[in-house]
Short mmCIF file of C-alpha atoms in Angstrom, two decimals:
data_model
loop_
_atom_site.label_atom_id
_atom_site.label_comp_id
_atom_site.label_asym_id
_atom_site.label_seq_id
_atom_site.Cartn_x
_atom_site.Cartn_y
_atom_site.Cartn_z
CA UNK A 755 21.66 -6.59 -1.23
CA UNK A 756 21.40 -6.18 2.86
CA UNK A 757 22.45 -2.96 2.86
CA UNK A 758 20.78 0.44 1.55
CA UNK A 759 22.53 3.21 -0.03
CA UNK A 760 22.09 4.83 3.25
CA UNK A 761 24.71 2.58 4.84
CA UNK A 762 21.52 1.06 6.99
CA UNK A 763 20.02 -2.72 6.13
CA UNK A 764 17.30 -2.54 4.01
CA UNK A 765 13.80 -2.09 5.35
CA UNK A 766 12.76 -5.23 5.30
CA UNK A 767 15.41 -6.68 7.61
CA UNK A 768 15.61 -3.87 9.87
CA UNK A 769 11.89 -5.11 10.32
CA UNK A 770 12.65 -8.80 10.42
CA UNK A 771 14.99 -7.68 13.39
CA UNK A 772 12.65 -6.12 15.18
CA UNK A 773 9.81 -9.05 15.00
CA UNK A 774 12.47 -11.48 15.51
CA UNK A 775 13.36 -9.36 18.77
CA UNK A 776 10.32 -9.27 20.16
CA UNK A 777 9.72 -13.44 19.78
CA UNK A 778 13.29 -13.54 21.67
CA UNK A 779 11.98 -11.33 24.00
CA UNK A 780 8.99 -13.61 24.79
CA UNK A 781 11.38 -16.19 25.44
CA UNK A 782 13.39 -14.91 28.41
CA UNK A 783 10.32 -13.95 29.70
CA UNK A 784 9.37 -17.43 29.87
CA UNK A 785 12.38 -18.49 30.93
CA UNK A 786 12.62 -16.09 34.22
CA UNK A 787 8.70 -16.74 34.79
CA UNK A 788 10.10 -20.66 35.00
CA UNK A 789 13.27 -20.18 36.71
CA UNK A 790 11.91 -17.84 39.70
CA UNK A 791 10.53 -19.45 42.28
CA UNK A 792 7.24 -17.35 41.95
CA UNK A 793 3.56 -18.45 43.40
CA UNK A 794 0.75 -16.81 41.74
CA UNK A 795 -0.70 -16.94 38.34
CA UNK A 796 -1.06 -13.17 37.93
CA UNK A 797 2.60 -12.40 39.79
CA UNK A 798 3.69 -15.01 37.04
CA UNK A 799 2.68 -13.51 34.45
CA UNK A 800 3.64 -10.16 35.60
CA UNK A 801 6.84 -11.28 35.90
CA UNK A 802 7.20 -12.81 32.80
CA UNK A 803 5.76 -9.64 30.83
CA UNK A 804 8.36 -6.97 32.49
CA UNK A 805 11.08 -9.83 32.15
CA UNK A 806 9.96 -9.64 28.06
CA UNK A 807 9.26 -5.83 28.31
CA UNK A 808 12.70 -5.34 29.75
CA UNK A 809 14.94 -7.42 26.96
CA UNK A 810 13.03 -5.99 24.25
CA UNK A 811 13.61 -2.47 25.38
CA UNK A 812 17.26 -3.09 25.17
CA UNK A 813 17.40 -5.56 22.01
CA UNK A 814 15.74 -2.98 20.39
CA UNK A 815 17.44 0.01 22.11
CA UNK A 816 21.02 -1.76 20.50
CA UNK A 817 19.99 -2.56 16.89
CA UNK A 818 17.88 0.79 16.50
CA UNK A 819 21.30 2.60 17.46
CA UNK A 820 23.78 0.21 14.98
CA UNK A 821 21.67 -0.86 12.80
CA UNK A 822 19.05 1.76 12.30
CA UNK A 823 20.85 4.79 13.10
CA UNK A 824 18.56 6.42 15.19
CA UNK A 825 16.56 6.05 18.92
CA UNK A 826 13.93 4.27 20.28
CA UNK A 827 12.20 7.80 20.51
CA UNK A 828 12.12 8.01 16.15
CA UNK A 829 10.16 4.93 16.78
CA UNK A 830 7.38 7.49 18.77
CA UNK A 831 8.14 5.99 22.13
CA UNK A 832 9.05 9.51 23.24
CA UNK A 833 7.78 10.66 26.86
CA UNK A 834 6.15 14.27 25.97
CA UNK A 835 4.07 16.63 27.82
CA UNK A 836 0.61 14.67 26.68
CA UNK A 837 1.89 11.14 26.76
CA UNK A 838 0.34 9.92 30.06
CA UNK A 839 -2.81 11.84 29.09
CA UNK A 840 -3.06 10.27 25.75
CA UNK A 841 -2.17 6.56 27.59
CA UNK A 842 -5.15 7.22 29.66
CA UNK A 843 -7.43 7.94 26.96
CA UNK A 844 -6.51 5.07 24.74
CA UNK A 845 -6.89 3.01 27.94
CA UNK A 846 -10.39 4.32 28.37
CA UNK A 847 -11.15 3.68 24.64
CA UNK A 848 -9.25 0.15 24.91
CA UNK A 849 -11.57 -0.87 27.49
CA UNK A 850 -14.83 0.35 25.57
CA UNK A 851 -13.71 -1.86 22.85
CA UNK A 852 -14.52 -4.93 25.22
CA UNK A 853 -17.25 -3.23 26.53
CA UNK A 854 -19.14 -2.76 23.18
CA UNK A 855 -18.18 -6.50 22.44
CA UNK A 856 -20.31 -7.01 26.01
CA UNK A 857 -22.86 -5.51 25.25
CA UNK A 858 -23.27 -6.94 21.37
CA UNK A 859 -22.70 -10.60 22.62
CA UNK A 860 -25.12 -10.53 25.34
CA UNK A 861 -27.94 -9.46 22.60
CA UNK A 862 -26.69 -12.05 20.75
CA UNK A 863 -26.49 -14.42 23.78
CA UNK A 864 -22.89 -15.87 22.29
CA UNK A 865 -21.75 -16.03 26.02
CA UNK A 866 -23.91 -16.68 29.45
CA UNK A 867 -22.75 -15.12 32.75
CA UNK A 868 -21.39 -17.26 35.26
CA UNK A 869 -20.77 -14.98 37.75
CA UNK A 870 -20.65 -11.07 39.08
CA UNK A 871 -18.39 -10.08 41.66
CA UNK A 872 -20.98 -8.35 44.41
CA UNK A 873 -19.89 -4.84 45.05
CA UNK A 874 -18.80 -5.58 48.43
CA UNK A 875 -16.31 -8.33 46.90
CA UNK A 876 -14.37 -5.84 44.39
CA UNK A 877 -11.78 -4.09 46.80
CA UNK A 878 -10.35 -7.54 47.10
CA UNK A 879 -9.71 -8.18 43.61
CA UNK A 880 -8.16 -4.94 43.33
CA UNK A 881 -4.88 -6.66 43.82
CA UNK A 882 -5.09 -9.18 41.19
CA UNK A 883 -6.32 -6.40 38.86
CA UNK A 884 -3.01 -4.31 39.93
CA UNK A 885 -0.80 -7.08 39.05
CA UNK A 886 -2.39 -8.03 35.82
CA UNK A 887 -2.69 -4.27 34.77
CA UNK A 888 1.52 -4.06 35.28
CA UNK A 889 1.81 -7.25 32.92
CA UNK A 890 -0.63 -5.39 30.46
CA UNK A 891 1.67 -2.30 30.91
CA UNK A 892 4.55 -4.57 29.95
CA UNK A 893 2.46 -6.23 27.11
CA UNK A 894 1.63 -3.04 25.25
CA UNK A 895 4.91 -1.14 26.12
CA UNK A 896 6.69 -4.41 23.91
CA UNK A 897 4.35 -5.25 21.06
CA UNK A 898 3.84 -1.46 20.23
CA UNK A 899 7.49 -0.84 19.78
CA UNK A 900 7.89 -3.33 17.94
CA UNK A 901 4.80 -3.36 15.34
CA UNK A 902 3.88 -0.28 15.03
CA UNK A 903 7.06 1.80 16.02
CA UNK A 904 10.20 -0.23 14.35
CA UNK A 905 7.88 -2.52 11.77
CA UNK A 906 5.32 -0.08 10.83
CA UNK A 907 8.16 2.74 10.80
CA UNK A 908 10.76 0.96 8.82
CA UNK A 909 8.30 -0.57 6.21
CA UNK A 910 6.72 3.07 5.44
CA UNK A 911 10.38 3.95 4.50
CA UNK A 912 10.83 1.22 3.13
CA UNK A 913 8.31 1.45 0.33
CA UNK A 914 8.98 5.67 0.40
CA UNK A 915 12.53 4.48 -1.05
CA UNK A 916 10.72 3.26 -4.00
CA UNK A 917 9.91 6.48 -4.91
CA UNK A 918 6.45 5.51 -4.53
CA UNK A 919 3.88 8.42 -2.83
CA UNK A 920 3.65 9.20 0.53
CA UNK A 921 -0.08 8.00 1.18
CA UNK A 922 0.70 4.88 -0.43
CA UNK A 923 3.83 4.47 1.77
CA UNK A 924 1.68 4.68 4.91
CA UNK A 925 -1.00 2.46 4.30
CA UNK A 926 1.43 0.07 2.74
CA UNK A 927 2.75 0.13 5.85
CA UNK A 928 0.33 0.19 7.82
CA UNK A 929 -1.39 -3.03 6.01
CA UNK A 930 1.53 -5.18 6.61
CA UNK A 931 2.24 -4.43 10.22
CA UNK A 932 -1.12 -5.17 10.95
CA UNK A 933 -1.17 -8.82 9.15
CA UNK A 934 1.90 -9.26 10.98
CA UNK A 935 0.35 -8.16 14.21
CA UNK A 936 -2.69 -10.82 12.98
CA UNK A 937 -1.22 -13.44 11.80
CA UNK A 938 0.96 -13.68 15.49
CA UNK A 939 -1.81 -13.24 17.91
CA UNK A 940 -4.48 -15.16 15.51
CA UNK A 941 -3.45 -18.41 14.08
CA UNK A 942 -0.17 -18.73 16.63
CA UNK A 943 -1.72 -16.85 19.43
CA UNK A 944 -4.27 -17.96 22.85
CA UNK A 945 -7.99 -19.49 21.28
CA UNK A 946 -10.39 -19.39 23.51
CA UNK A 947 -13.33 -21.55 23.64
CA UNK A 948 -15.64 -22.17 20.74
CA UNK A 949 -13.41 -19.27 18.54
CA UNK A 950 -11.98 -20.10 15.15
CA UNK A 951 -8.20 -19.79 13.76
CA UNK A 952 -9.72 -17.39 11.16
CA UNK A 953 -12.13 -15.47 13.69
CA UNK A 954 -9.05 -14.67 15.84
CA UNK A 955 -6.70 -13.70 12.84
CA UNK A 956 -9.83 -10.97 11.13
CA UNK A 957 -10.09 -10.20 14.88
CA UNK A 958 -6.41 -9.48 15.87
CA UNK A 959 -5.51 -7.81 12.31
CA UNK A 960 -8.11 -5.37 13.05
CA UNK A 961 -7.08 -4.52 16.20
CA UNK A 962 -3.57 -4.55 14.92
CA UNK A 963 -4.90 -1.93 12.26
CA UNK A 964 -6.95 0.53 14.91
CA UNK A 965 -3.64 0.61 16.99
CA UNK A 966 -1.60 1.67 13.97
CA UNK A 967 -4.50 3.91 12.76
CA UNK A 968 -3.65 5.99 16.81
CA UNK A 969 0.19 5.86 15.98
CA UNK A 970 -0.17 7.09 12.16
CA UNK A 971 -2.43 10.34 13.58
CA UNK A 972 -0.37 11.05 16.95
CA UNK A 973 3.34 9.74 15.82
CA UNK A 974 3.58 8.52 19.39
CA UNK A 975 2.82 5.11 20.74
CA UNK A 976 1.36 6.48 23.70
CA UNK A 977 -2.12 6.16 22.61
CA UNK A 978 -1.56 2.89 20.91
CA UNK A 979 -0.29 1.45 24.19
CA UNK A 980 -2.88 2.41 25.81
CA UNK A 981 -5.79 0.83 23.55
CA UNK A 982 -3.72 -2.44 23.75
CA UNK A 983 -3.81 -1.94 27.58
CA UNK A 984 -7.31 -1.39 27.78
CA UNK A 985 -8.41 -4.00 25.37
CA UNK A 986 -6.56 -7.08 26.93
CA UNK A 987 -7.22 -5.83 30.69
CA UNK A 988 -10.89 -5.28 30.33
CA UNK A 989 -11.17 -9.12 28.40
CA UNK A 990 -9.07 -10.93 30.80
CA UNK A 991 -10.27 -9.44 34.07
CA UNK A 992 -13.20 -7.23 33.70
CA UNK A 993 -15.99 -8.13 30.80
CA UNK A 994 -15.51 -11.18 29.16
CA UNK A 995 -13.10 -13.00 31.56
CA UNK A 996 -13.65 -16.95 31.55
CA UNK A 997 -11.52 -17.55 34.09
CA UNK A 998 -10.91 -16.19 37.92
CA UNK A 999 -10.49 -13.67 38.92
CA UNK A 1000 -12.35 -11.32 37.52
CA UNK A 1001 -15.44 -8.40 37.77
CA UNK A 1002 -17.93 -10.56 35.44
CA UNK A 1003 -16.80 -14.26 34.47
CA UNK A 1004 -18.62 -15.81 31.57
CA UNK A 1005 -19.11 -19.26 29.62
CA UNK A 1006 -18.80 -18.71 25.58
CA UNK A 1007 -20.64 -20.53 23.87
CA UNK A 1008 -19.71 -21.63 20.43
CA UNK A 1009 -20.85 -19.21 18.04
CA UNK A 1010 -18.39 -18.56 15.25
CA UNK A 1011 -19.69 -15.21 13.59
CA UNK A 1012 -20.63 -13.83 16.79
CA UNK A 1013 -18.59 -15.07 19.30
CA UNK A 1014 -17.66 -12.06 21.50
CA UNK A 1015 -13.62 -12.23 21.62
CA UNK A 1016 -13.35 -13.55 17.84
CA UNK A 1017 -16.23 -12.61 16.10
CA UNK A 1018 -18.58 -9.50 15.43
CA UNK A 1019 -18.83 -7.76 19.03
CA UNK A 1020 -15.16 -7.60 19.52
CA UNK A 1021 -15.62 -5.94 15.77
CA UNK A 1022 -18.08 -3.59 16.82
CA UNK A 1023 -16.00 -2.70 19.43
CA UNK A 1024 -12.81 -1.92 17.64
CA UNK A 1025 -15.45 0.56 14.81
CA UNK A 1026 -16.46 2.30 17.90
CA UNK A 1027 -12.63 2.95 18.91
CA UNK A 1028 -12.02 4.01 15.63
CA UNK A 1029 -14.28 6.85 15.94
CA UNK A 1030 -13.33 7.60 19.12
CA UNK A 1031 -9.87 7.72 17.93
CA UNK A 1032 -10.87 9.77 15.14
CA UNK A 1033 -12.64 12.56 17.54
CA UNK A 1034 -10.08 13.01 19.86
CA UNK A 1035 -7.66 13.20 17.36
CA UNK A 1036 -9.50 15.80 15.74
CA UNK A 1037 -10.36 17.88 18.61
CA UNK A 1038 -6.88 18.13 20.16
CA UNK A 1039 -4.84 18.90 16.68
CA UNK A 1040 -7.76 19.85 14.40
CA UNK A 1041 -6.52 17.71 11.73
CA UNK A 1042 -6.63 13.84 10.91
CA UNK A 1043 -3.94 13.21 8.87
CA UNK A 1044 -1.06 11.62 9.36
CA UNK A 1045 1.37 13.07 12.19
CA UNK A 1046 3.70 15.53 10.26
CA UNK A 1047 6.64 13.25 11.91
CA UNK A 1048 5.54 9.99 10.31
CA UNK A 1049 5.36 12.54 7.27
CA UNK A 1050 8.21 13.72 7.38
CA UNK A 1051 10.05 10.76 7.73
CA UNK A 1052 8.75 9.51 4.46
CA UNK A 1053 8.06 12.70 2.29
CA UNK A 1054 12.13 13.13 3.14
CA UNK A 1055 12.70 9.64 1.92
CA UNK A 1056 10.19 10.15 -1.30
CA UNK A 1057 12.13 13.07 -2.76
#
């Protein structure tokens, strides 16, 4: 059957809907970044991220009305008093993930340094950075609404319906969204140079699961966005950037287990958010579980 006894589709294709949004989504991107006469591979991409940001906002703004009965602020993208502080911090944390995996992979000399930008050189990357830091914006604003607000959300009630426990619920949840998150960004996602398929899948699930782990404690995505910010900013531009430009540009070289995007500094890096997470979590709401509107949602559901 499609449709629950709450007149809605079933979990599992209100979260089909939602993945199957955001790939659309990632198509008209492409498609304006192609059909706009645009010079510039960071106003490019910039482009092409809002263009995706922007028709996933509204595909998802539609079906979580009709189909889901509800707005896109149930799915914790909800503008409170603490939003753009807790953005910030994530960001902050986001780009300590990389540089952990910096540090870690240059004592285990899985990358050499190419280059450093001198000092004197920085202010004029500082527009480059600008324009890559609105497409990260973009980036994080889309892929957090959809895998940890709608797919994370709907699955938890999902499995709730089943009359199976809250804390099972959750991590249920949470475990999926994350392989889902992996299994995108790994196997069908960018590989860079001398990673593996399964490196980038361990890699990307785990990152997948810390975002979800700052959504289940805050029940906003404003935290999670800003981890996702941080992380891809500070790897494409700042730490472990192979390309130009950027503040430090390196050559990988090809060590599975320790190569520093899919291997055990990028690891190290995502335990150390965790923690972080964990203690700012704990010191703004004294507590670390589970937001009581995420619980809510599914102790309603549980009976």
């Amino acid at each position: 059957m499609v449709f629950g006894e709450d007149g809605r589709p079933r979990a599992v294709y209100r979260a089909t809907v939602a993945v199957l949004i955001g790939i659309v989504g990632l198509i008209v991107g492409d498609a304006a970044a192609t059909l706009l006469p645009i010079e510039g591979g960071e106003l490019k991409q910039a482009v092409q991220s809002v263009a995706s940001a922007v028709a996933v906002l509204s595909g998802l703004a539609v079906t979580a009305h009709y189909f889901d009965h509800r707005s896109l602020a149930d799915y914790g993208f909800k503008q409170t008093r603490g939003w753009v502080v807790n953005v910030i911090v994530g960001g902050f944390a986001g780009v300590t993930v990389v540089g952990v995996a910096f540090g870690v992979g240059m004592v285990a000399r899985s990358f050499r340094v190419v280059e450093v930008a001198p000092v004197a050189d920085v202010s004029s990357l500082l527009p480059a950075l600008a324009v890559a830091m609105v497409s990260f914006v973009a980036v994080g604003v889309l892929e957090e609404l959809v895998f940890r607000g709608a797919v994370l959300t709907n699955i938890a009630e999902g499995v709730a319906m089943r009359s199976i426990n809250t804390t099972t619920a959750l991590g249920s949840a949470w475990l999926v969204s994350s392989l889902i998150f992996g299994v995108i960004h790994g196997p069908l996602g960018y590989l860079p140079s001398g990673a593996s398929r399964l490196g980038m899948l361990i890699v990307w699930t785990t990152a997948g699961g810390v975002f979800g782990i700052a959504y289940l404690l805050t029940g906003q995505l404003a935290l999670p966005i800003g981890l996702h910010i941080g992380v891809n900013w500070a790897a494409n531009y700042v730490f472990l950037a192979t390309a130009e430009p950027a503040v430090v540009r390196v050559e990988f070289h090809s060590r599975a287990l320790w190569h520093p995007i899919a291997g055990l500094p990028l690891l190290a890096g995502l335990g150390v958010a965790v923690g972080l997470i964990m203690g700012y979590v704990a010191w703004q709401r004294g507590s670390l579980r589970p937001h009581k509107s995420i619980l809510q949602a599914t102790e309603e559901l549980n009976g």
